[in-house]
Amino acid sequence: MLYLDHAATSPVRPEVLEAMRPYLTGVFGNPSSHHTAGEAAASALEDARARVARILGMRAGDVIFTSGGTEANNLAVKGIVLSALARGRRHIVTTAIEHESILESVEYLRRFHAVEVTCVPVMDTGRLTPDALAEALRDDTALVSLGHANNEIGTVQPVAALAAVATAAGVPLHVDAVQSAGWLPLGDLGAAAMSIAGHKIGAPKGIGALGVRARIPLEPLLHGGGQERGHRSGTQNVAGAVGLAVALELAEAERLTASTRIGEQTARFIAAVLAEVPQAALTGDPVHRLPGSASFTFAGTSGEAVLLELERRGVISSSGSACAADSDEPSHVLLACGVPAAVAQTSVRFTFGRAPLADAAPAQLAHLVAAAVATVATGS
C-alpha cells in the first residue's frame, strides 16, 4: 500500500519515539512540581522550547506548547484579537481558503465579540497579493491570519512580502505553518505569530506549538494553573514537546535535500497525470506550491469514487482536508479559487512524504490514477 496523504498526518519517526521514551517512563514528573522529578521534566521541557524557537526564528520565551495546530491557530486568532479589543481594534483580515481552525475562530469572534471580518479574495491559484492585503487593512485592524501553505492545494503564499505590508501598517501577522514546517524555511518570514503541529513532521498527534513574539499581547483561552507563562494552563506534555523538537530539527536538517528531491518527483507525477488523464486539471499554483503536494480535479467523475478505486489499486490519498472529511460540501478552498461546485467535488489530493520513491514511480502512479479515473468515468 502506498500512502500519499502526508498532509493529513505522517508516521512517528523512530528517532522521535526514542527521544520521547525516557519522558514516558523514568522521567515522568510534572514540570510544575518543585522536586527533583519535576525539575528534570521541566529542564527537558525548556530545552525542547529553545530548540523549537531556534527553527521558528523566535526566542524560547515566545514558544507556547499546545495540543496541536488547531489549538495553536485558535489561541493565535482569538488570543491576539481579544487582547486588542480593549485598544479599539476590532477588525481581522484573512482569506476564504484558510484552514477551518482559522475560519471558525474568526467566525466565533464575529458572532460573540462583534469583530468585523475582511476575507481578502485570492487569485485562482490561491495566491494572495501584497496589494490586495494592503487594501484590506484598516486603522482598527487587530490581526492578519494566513496560511503559509494551503493544506488542500499546496499553494505557498509570499509570506515575507505580506508580512512587510502588515508590519508597515502596524498590524501583527499570524502564519499557520502547519503544512510548511519541514518543507519551507520559517525563521525569516517576519511573522508576529506562527503555528505548527507535530504530527505533520514525524512527531505524535497531540502536540503542537504557537510562537508569539513577546511584544504581542495574548489573551489565554485555557484558564487554570497558569502554565506556559500564563498563556495556556494545563500540565504540559513533556514527552510530546521533546518529540516535537526532535522532529522539527530532523525535518529542518533534511529540508533542502528533501524539498528538492520530492519537488522533482512530484513535478514528474503532475506532468504524467496531466498527460495521461484528459479531464485532469491541476489545482493551486503551478510554481509556488509545496514540494510534495499535487492536487487535481477530474471533471465528470466523483472524487470519492476515484479515491476508492485508487485504494483498490493500493494507493491511499484524499479529497482534501482531513478536518473536513465528514462534510459532503465541495471544498471551500476550491470554491474560493473559482472552481465550480460540481467540479470541486471531483478533487483528489496526493501528498508525498520525505522518503523518495523509485524513479519509475511517478509514471506508474499516474497510470494507476488514469485507470481509476477511467473506471469511475465510464462506470465500468
Tab-separated table of C-alpha atoms in Angstrom:
chain	number	residue	atom	x	y	z
A	1	MET	CA	0.000	0.000	0.000
A	2	LEU	CA	1.379	3.415	-0.998
A	3	TYR	CA	0.442	6.149	1.490
A	4	LEU	CA	0.096	9.563	-0.201
A	5	ASP	CA	-1.818	11.520	2.436
A	6	HIS	CA	1.033	13.087	4.392
A	7	ALA	CA	-0.780	16.438	4.524
A	8	ALA	CA	-3.273	14.698	6.828
A	9	THR	CA	-0.677	13.022	9.046
A	10	SER	CA	2.689	11.288	8.914
A	11	PRO	CA	4.096	8.347	10.900
A	12	VAL	CA	6.156	8.979	14.016
A	13	ARG	CA	9.858	8.843	13.213
A	14	PRO	CA	11.881	6.219	15.128
A	15	GLU	CA	14.334	8.872	16.356
A	16	VAL	CA	11.428	10.851	17.780
A	17	LEU	CA	9.962	7.844	19.546
A	18	GLU	CA	13.335	7.044	21.133
A	19	ALA	CA	13.825	10.639	22.269
A	20	MET	CA	10.374	10.630	23.875
A	21	ARG	CA	10.670	7.270	25.598
A	22	PRO	CA	12.511	8.460	28.760
A	23	TYR	CA	9.801	11.061	29.418
A	24	LEU	CA	7.073	8.450	29.169
A	25	THR	CA	8.799	6.118	31.624
A	26	GLY	CA	11.565	7.128	34.048
A	27	VAL	CA	11.452	10.942	33.785
A	28	PHE	CA	7.704	11.230	34.245
A	29	GLY	CA	7.460	14.119	36.706
A	30	ASN	CA	5.091	17.056	36.453
A	31	PRO	CA	7.202	20.001	35.208
A	32	SER	CA	5.397	22.330	37.617
A	33	SER	CA	6.403	20.272	40.678
A	34	HIS	CA	9.239	21.595	42.843
A	35	HIS	CA	11.139	18.381	43.424
A	36	THR	CA	13.813	16.501	41.520
A	37	ALA	CA	11.379	14.525	39.355
A	38	GLY	CA	9.516	17.678	38.393
A	39	GLU	CA	12.698	19.661	37.835
A	40	ALA	CA	14.059	17.002	35.467
A	41	ALA	CA	10.857	17.190	33.424
A	42	ALA	CA	10.927	20.999	33.478
A	43	SER	CA	14.504	21.012	32.221
A	44	ALA	CA	13.567	18.780	29.281
A	45	LEU	CA	10.556	20.977	28.528
A	46	GLU	CA	12.615	24.167	28.435
A	47	ASP	CA	15.286	22.549	26.309
A	48	ALA	CA	12.611	21.499	23.812
A	49	ARG	CA	11.168	25.014	23.860
A	50	ALA	CA	14.535	26.560	22.991
A	51	ARG	CA	15.089	24.077	20.154
A	52	VAL	CA	11.686	24.791	18.607
A	53	ALA	CA	12.232	28.531	18.989
A	54	ARG	CA	15.523	28.431	17.062
A	55	ILE	CA	13.825	26.975	13.992
A	56	LEU	CA	10.909	29.401	14.213
A	57	GLY	CA	13.329	32.313	14.452
A	58	MET	CA	11.963	33.313	17.857
A	59	ARG	CA	13.084	33.429	21.470
A	60	ALA	CA	12.449	30.488	23.754
A	61	GLY	CA	10.025	32.565	25.801
A	62	ASP	CA	7.901	33.149	22.702
A	63	VAL	CA	7.012	29.455	22.286
A	64	ILE	CA	3.813	28.069	23.782
A	65	PHE	CA	3.257	24.322	23.599
A	66	THR	CA	-0.277	23.295	22.594
A	67	SER	CA	-2.181	20.123	21.761
A	68	GLY	CA	-1.715	20.652	18.023
A	69	GLY	CA	-2.214	23.011	15.115
A	70	THR	CA	-5.920	23.614	15.682
A	71	GLU	CA	-5.380	24.789	19.247
A	72	ALA	CA	-2.393	26.889	18.176
A	73	ASN	CA	-4.461	28.618	15.498
A	74	ASN	CA	-7.358	29.182	17.917
A	75	LEU	CA	-5.030	30.670	20.512
A	76	ALA	CA	-3.369	32.954	17.969
A	77	VAL	CA	-6.549	34.260	16.356
A	78	LYS	CA	-8.733	34.558	19.445
A	79	GLY	CA	-5.967	35.413	21.897
A	80	ILE	CA	-4.457	38.262	19.874
A	81	VAL	CA	-7.778	39.763	18.781
A	82	LEU	CA	-9.412	39.541	22.225
A	83	SER	CA	-6.417	41.354	23.698
A	84	ALA	CA	-6.716	44.066	21.036
A	85	LEU	CA	-10.395	44.814	21.689
A	86	ALA	CA	-9.541	46.988	24.687
A	87	ARG	CA	-7.402	49.139	22.374
A	88	GLY	CA	-10.309	49.682	19.998
A	89	ARG	CA	-9.054	47.245	17.380
A	90	ARG	CA	-11.919	45.009	16.322
A	91	HIS	CA	-11.140	44.130	12.710
A	92	ILE	CA	-9.446	40.976	11.417
A	93	VAL	CA	-8.205	40.094	7.943
A	94	THR	CA	-7.951	36.591	6.488
A	95	THR	CA	-8.834	34.742	3.265
A	96	ALA	CA	-11.541	32.235	2.396
A	97	ILE	CA	-9.020	29.436	1.717
A	98	GLU	CA	-7.727	29.107	5.274
A	99	HIS	CA	-7.908	26.008	7.458
A	100	GLU	CA	-11.170	25.579	9.352
A	101	SER	CA	-9.431	26.273	12.661
A	102	ILE	CA	-8.735	29.821	11.473
A	103	LEU	CA	-12.055	30.411	9.742
A	104	GLU	CA	-14.120	29.076	12.650
A	105	SER	CA	-12.094	31.124	15.148
A	106	VAL	CA	-12.755	34.226	13.068
A	107	GLU	CA	-16.448	33.357	12.893
A	108	TYR	CA	-16.534	32.947	16.680
A	109	LEU	CA	-15.067	36.435	17.112
A	110	ARG	CA	-17.618	37.867	14.690
A	111	ARG	CA	-20.589	36.213	16.387
A	112	PHE	CA	-19.723	36.705	20.032
A	113	HIS	CA	-17.494	39.787	20.062
A	114	ALA	CA	-18.794	41.814	17.109
A	115	VAL	CA	-15.395	41.687	15.407
A	116	GLU	CA	-15.523	42.856	11.804
A	117	VAL	CA	-14.032	40.475	9.249
A	118	THR	CA	-12.490	41.039	5.838
A	119	CYS	CA	-11.851	37.957	3.685
A	120	VAL	CA	-9.436	39.127	1.013
A	121	PRO	CA	-10.002	37.490	-2.391
A	122	VAL	CA	-7.231	35.240	-3.679
A	123	MET	CA	-6.235	34.581	-7.282
A	124	ASP	CA	-7.470	31.421	-8.968
A	125	THR	CA	-4.163	29.796	-7.960
A	126	GLY	CA	-4.877	30.519	-4.298
A	127	ARG	CA	-2.191	33.215	-4.001
A	128	LEU	CA	-2.786	36.448	-2.119
A	129	THR	CA	-1.077	39.557	-3.460
A	130	PRO	CA	0.527	42.175	-1.168
A	131	ASP	CA	-1.540	44.882	-2.866
A	132	ALA	CA	-4.782	43.061	-2.082
A	133	LEU	CA	-3.742	42.732	1.545
A	134	ALA	CA	-2.766	46.397	1.785
A	135	GLU	CA	-6.212	47.444	0.528
A	136	ALA	CA	-7.905	45.365	3.251
A	137	LEU	CA	-6.021	46.819	6.218
A	138	ARG	CA	-7.640	49.489	8.402
A	139	ASP	CA	-6.634	51.651	11.320
A	140	ASP	CA	-8.508	49.282	13.643
A	141	THR	CA	-7.167	46.013	12.200
A	142	ALA	CA	-6.074	43.790	15.074
A	143	LEU	CA	-4.638	40.841	13.146
A	144	VAL	CA	-3.950	39.298	9.759
A	145	SER	CA	-4.143	35.482	9.854
A	146	LEU	CA	-2.964	33.451	6.858
A	147	GLY	CA	-1.668	30.014	5.985
A	148	HIS	CA	1.912	29.762	4.774
A	149	ALA	CA	0.966	26.851	2.503
A	150	ASN	CA	-2.542	25.636	1.829
A	151	ASN	CA	-3.379	22.167	3.104
A	152	GLU	CA	-5.625	21.259	0.163
A	153	ILE	CA	-3.983	22.727	-2.943
A	154	GLY	CA	-0.419	23.254	-1.693
A	155	THR	CA	-0.189	26.900	-2.758
A	156	VAL	CA	2.562	28.792	-0.947
A	157	GLN	CA	1.893	32.418	-0.052
A	158	PRO	CA	4.500	35.199	-0.409
A	159	VAL	CA	4.552	35.499	3.364
A	160	ALA	CA	7.641	37.693	3.685
A	161	ALA	CA	6.103	40.284	1.338
A	162	LEU	CA	2.727	40.045	3.093
A	163	ALA	CA	4.431	40.429	6.478
A	164	ALA	CA	6.168	43.576	5.251
A	165	VAL	CA	2.790	45.059	4.293
A	166	ALA	CA	1.223	44.170	7.638
A	167	THR	CA	4.219	45.395	9.646
A	168	ALA	CA	4.257	48.717	7.786
A	169	ALA	CA	0.630	49.189	8.833
A	170	GLY	CA	1.356	48.250	12.448
A	171	VAL	CA	-0.671	45.034	12.246
A	172	PRO	CA	0.646	41.670	13.519
A	173	LEU	CA	0.646	38.761	11.075
A	174	HIS	CA	-0.179	35.244	12.256
A	175	VAL	CA	1.111	32.490	9.963
A	176	ASP	CA	-0.338	28.989	10.028
A	177	ALA	CA	2.807	26.988	9.200
A	178	VAL	CA	1.327	23.568	9.954
A	179	GLN	CA	1.775	22.380	6.357
A	180	SER	CA	5.012	24.213	5.548
A	181	ALA	CA	7.086	23.217	8.588
A	182	GLY	CA	9.906	20.964	7.445
A	183	TRP	CA	9.407	21.889	3.787
A	184	LEU	CA	9.997	25.652	3.779
A	185	PRO	CA	12.204	27.966	5.877
A	186	LEU	CA	10.300	29.520	8.777
A	187	GLY	CA	12.794	31.710	10.582
A	188	ASP	CA	12.879	34.771	8.351
A	189	LEU	CA	9.230	35.290	7.412
A	190	GLY	CA	8.649	38.369	9.569
A	191	ALA	CA	5.588	36.875	11.269
A	192	ALA	CA	4.465	38.027	14.706
A	193	ALA	CA	2.949	34.608	15.457
A	194	MET	CA	3.315	31.140	13.948
A	195	SER	CA	1.543	27.792	14.436
A	196	ILE	CA	2.985	24.314	13.891
A	197	ALA	CA	1.753	20.753	14.522
A	198	GLY	CA	3.888	17.749	15.399
A	199	HIS	CA	2.062	15.003	13.527
A	200	LYS	CA	2.761	16.576	10.126
A	201	ILE	CA	6.535	16.255	10.598
A	202	GLY	CA	7.051	12.921	12.349
A	203	ALA	CA	6.053	13.664	15.952
A	204	PRO	CA	2.920	12.171	17.530
A	205	LYS	CA	-0.557	13.598	17.328
A	206	GLY	CA	-1.467	15.748	20.308
A	207	ILE	CA	1.477	18.161	20.342
A	208	GLY	CA	1.955	21.489	18.598
A	209	ALA	CA	3.259	24.947	19.296
A	210	LEU	CA	2.413	28.586	18.838
A	211	GLY	CA	5.216	31.094	18.646
A	212	VAL	CA	4.108	34.614	19.616
A	213	ARG	CA	6.624	37.406	19.875
A	214	ALA	CA	6.735	38.886	23.367
A	215	ARG	CA	5.532	42.322	22.257
A	216	ILE	CA	2.158	40.886	21.163
A	217	PRO	CA	-0.487	40.785	23.935
A	218	LEU	CA	-2.237	37.419	24.108
A	219	GLU	CA	-5.423	36.565	25.983
A	220	PRO	CA	-5.369	32.934	27.198
A	221	LEU	CA	-8.149	30.576	26.182
A	222	LEU	CA	-7.471	27.911	28.831
A	223	HIS	CA	-7.529	29.044	32.453
A	224	GLY	CA	-6.173	27.245	35.468
A	225	GLY	CA	-2.696	26.832	36.903
A	226	GLY	CA	-1.039	29.401	34.669
A	227	GLN	CA	1.381	27.089	32.860
A	228	GLU	CA	3.166	28.279	29.714
A	229	ARG	CA	3.764	31.670	31.373
A	230	GLY	CA	0.040	32.127	31.858
A	231	HIS	CA	-0.805	31.701	28.179
A	232	ARG	CA	-2.021	28.101	28.257
A	233	SER	CA	-2.961	26.419	31.531
A	234	GLY	CA	-2.731	22.661	31.935
A	235	THR	CA	0.035	20.193	32.735
A	236	GLN	CA	2.451	20.184	29.818
A	237	ASN	CA	3.063	17.198	27.559
A	238	VAL	CA	6.801	16.922	28.161
A	239	ALA	CA	7.340	13.828	26.027
A	240	GLY	CA	5.361	15.416	23.206
A	241	ALA	CA	7.349	18.645	23.427
A	242	VAL	CA	10.606	16.699	23.239
A	243	GLY	CA	9.273	14.744	20.267
A	244	LEU	CA	8.196	17.935	18.505
A	245	ALA	CA	11.635	19.487	18.969
A	246	VAL	CA	13.430	16.418	17.627
A	247	ALA	CA	11.064	16.023	14.663
A	248	LEU	CA	11.364	19.696	13.761
A	249	GLU	CA	15.165	19.586	13.942
A	250	LEU	CA	15.336	16.454	11.810
A	251	ALA	CA	12.991	17.919	9.212
A	252	GLU	CA	14.934	21.176	9.137
A	253	ALA	CA	18.249	19.347	8.701
A	254	GLU	CA	16.796	17.434	5.744
A	255	ARG	CA	14.762	20.295	4.329
A	256	LEU	CA	16.870	21.433	1.394
A	257	THR	CA	17.631	17.920	0.157
A	258	ALA	CA	14.103	16.619	0.706
A	259	SER	CA	12.405	19.657	-0.832
A	260	THR	CA	14.499	19.406	-3.989
A	261	ARG	CA	14.198	15.645	-4.352
A	262	ILE	CA	10.496	15.372	-3.545
A	263	GLY	CA	9.701	18.509	-5.540
A	264	GLU	CA	11.239	16.978	-8.667
A	265	GLN	CA	9.415	13.698	-8.053
A	266	THR	CA	6.091	15.475	-7.602
A	267	ALA	CA	6.626	17.580	-10.721
A	268	ARG	CA	7.130	14.408	-12.777
A	269	PHE	CA	3.956	12.931	-11.290
A	270	ILE	CA	1.935	16.073	-12.058
A	271	ALA	CA	3.182	16.172	-15.644
A	272	ALA	CA	2.384	12.480	-16.126
A	273	VAL	CA	-1.154	12.817	-14.754
A	274	LEU	CA	-1.907	15.848	-16.924
A	275	ALA	CA	-0.574	13.999	-19.966
A	276	GLU	CA	-2.407	10.733	-19.313
A	277	VAL	CA	-5.763	11.855	-17.892
A	278	PRO	CA	-7.687	14.067	-20.348
A	279	GLN	CA	-10.047	15.568	-17.759
A	280	ALA	CA	-7.353	16.248	-15.163
A	281	ALA	CA	-6.794	19.845	-14.070
A	282	LEU	CA	-4.133	20.866	-11.562
A	283	THR	CA	-5.416	22.976	-8.689
A	284	GLY	CA	-3.314	25.523	-6.842
A	285	ASP	CA	-0.309	27.454	-8.064
A	286	PRO	CA	1.757	25.508	-10.626
A	287	VAL	CA	5.011	27.099	-9.422
A	288	HIS	CA	4.545	28.357	-5.859
A	289	ARG	CA	3.467	25.115	-4.206
A	290	LEU	CA	4.684	22.728	-1.541
A	291	PRO	CA	7.268	20.250	-2.876
A	292	GLY	CA	5.203	17.161	-2.077
A	293	SER	CA	1.721	18.406	-2.941
A	294	ALA	CA	-0.247	17.506	-6.085
A	295	SER	CA	-3.978	18.154	-6.278
A	296	PHE	CA	-6.317	17.712	-9.226
A	297	THR	CA	-9.920	17.837	-10.275
A	298	PHE	CA	-11.238	15.151	-12.622
A	299	ALA	CA	-14.333	16.618	-14.283
A	300	GLY	CA	-17.107	14.132	-14.927
A	301	THR	CA	-16.192	11.883	-12.017
A	302	SER	CA	-16.685	11.723	-8.266
A	303	GLY	CA	-13.646	12.440	-6.160
A	304	GLU	CA	-14.728	9.965	-3.509
A	305	ALA	CA	-15.255	7.248	-6.115
A	306	VAL	CA	-11.786	7.890	-7.560
A	307	LEU	CA	-10.326	7.581	-4.053
A	308	LEU	CA	-11.995	4.185	-3.602
A	309	GLU	CA	-10.676	2.996	-6.958
A	310	LEU	CA	-7.187	4.181	-6.089
A	311	GLU	CA	-7.289	2.364	-2.763
A	312	ARG	CA	-8.350	-0.819	-4.578
A	313	ARG	CA	-5.177	-0.363	-6.597
A	314	GLY	CA	-3.017	0.143	-3.495
A	315	VAL	CA	-2.842	3.942	-3.309
A	316	ILE	CA	-4.116	5.922	-0.318
A	317	SER	CA	-4.853	9.592	-0.987
A	318	SER	CA	-7.601	12.056	-0.033
A	319	SER	CA	-10.124	14.514	-1.388
A	320	GLY	CA	-8.861	17.425	0.696
A	321	SER	CA	-8.601	18.406	4.328
A	322	ALA	CA	-8.942	15.552	6.821
A	323	CYS	CA	-10.565	18.058	9.176
A	324	ALA	CA	-13.492	18.367	6.753
A	325	ALA	CA	-13.648	14.716	5.708
A	326	ASP	CA	-17.166	14.208	7.103
A	327	SER	CA	-18.627	17.056	5.025
A	328	ASP	CA	-20.445	16.456	1.739
A	329	GLU	CA	-19.962	20.068	0.718
A	330	PRO	CA	-17.476	20.982	-2.013
A	331	SER	CA	-14.122	22.292	-0.828
A	332	HIS	CA	-14.314	25.883	0.390
A	333	VAL	CA	-10.746	26.315	-0.830
A	334	LEU	CA	-11.568	25.360	-4.410
A	335	LEU	CA	-14.738	27.439	-4.395
A	336	ALA	CA	-12.719	30.475	-3.282
A	337	CYS	CA	-10.339	29.816	-6.189
A	338	GLY	CA	-13.251	29.982	-8.620
A	339	VAL	CA	-13.689	26.254	-9.245
A	340	PRO	CA	-17.369	25.409	-9.934
A	341	ALA	CA	-19.006	23.421	-7.150
A	342	ALA	CA	-19.647	20.362	-9.320
A	343	VAL	CA	-16.024	20.245	-10.426
A	344	ALA	CA	-14.755	20.887	-6.884
A	345	GLN	CA	-16.417	17.656	-5.787
A	346	THR	CA	-14.150	15.708	-8.153
A	347	SER	CA	-10.954	16.800	-6.379
A	348	VAL	CA	-8.229	14.389	-5.281
A	349	ARG	CA	-5.116	15.337	-3.308
A	350	PHE	CA	-1.816	13.440	-3.305
A	351	THR	CA	0.745	14.489	-0.702
A	352	PHE	CA	4.129	12.801	-0.616
A	353	GLY	CA	6.354	12.187	2.381
A	354	ARG	CA	10.067	12.874	2.647
A	355	ALA	CA	11.167	9.400	1.530
A	356	PRO	CA	11.702	9.338	-2.247
A	357	LEU	CA	10.031	6.762	-4.469
A	358	ALA	CA	11.720	4.779	-7.234
A	359	ASP	CA	12.499	6.724	-10.412
A	360	ALA	CA	9.737	4.962	-12.319
A	361	ALA	CA	7.136	5.526	-9.604
A	362	PRO	CA	5.683	8.882	-10.775
A	363	ALA	CA	4.797	7.471	-14.205
A	364	GLN	CA	3.486	4.225	-12.704
A	365	LEU	CA	1.403	6.128	-10.191
A	366	ALA	CA	-0.018	8.366	-12.919
A	367	HIS	CA	-1.023	5.234	-14.821
A	368	LEU	CA	-2.918	3.996	-11.753
A	369	VAL	CA	-4.635	7.367	-11.451
A	370	ALA	CA	-5.634	7.237	-15.111
A	371	ALA	CA	-7.071	3.744	-14.674
A	372	ALA	CA	-9.034	4.751	-11.565
A	373	VAL	CA	-10.444	7.880	-13.231
A	374	ALA	CA	-11.400	5.934	-16.356
A	375	THR	CA	-13.185	3.295	-14.280
A	376	VAL	CA	-15.225	5.931	-12.465
A	377	ALA	CA	-15.921	7.985	-15.598
A	378	THR	CA	-17.202	5.008	-17.582
A	379	GLY	CA	-18.912	3.292	-14.680
A	380	SER	CA	-17.154	0.046	-15.562
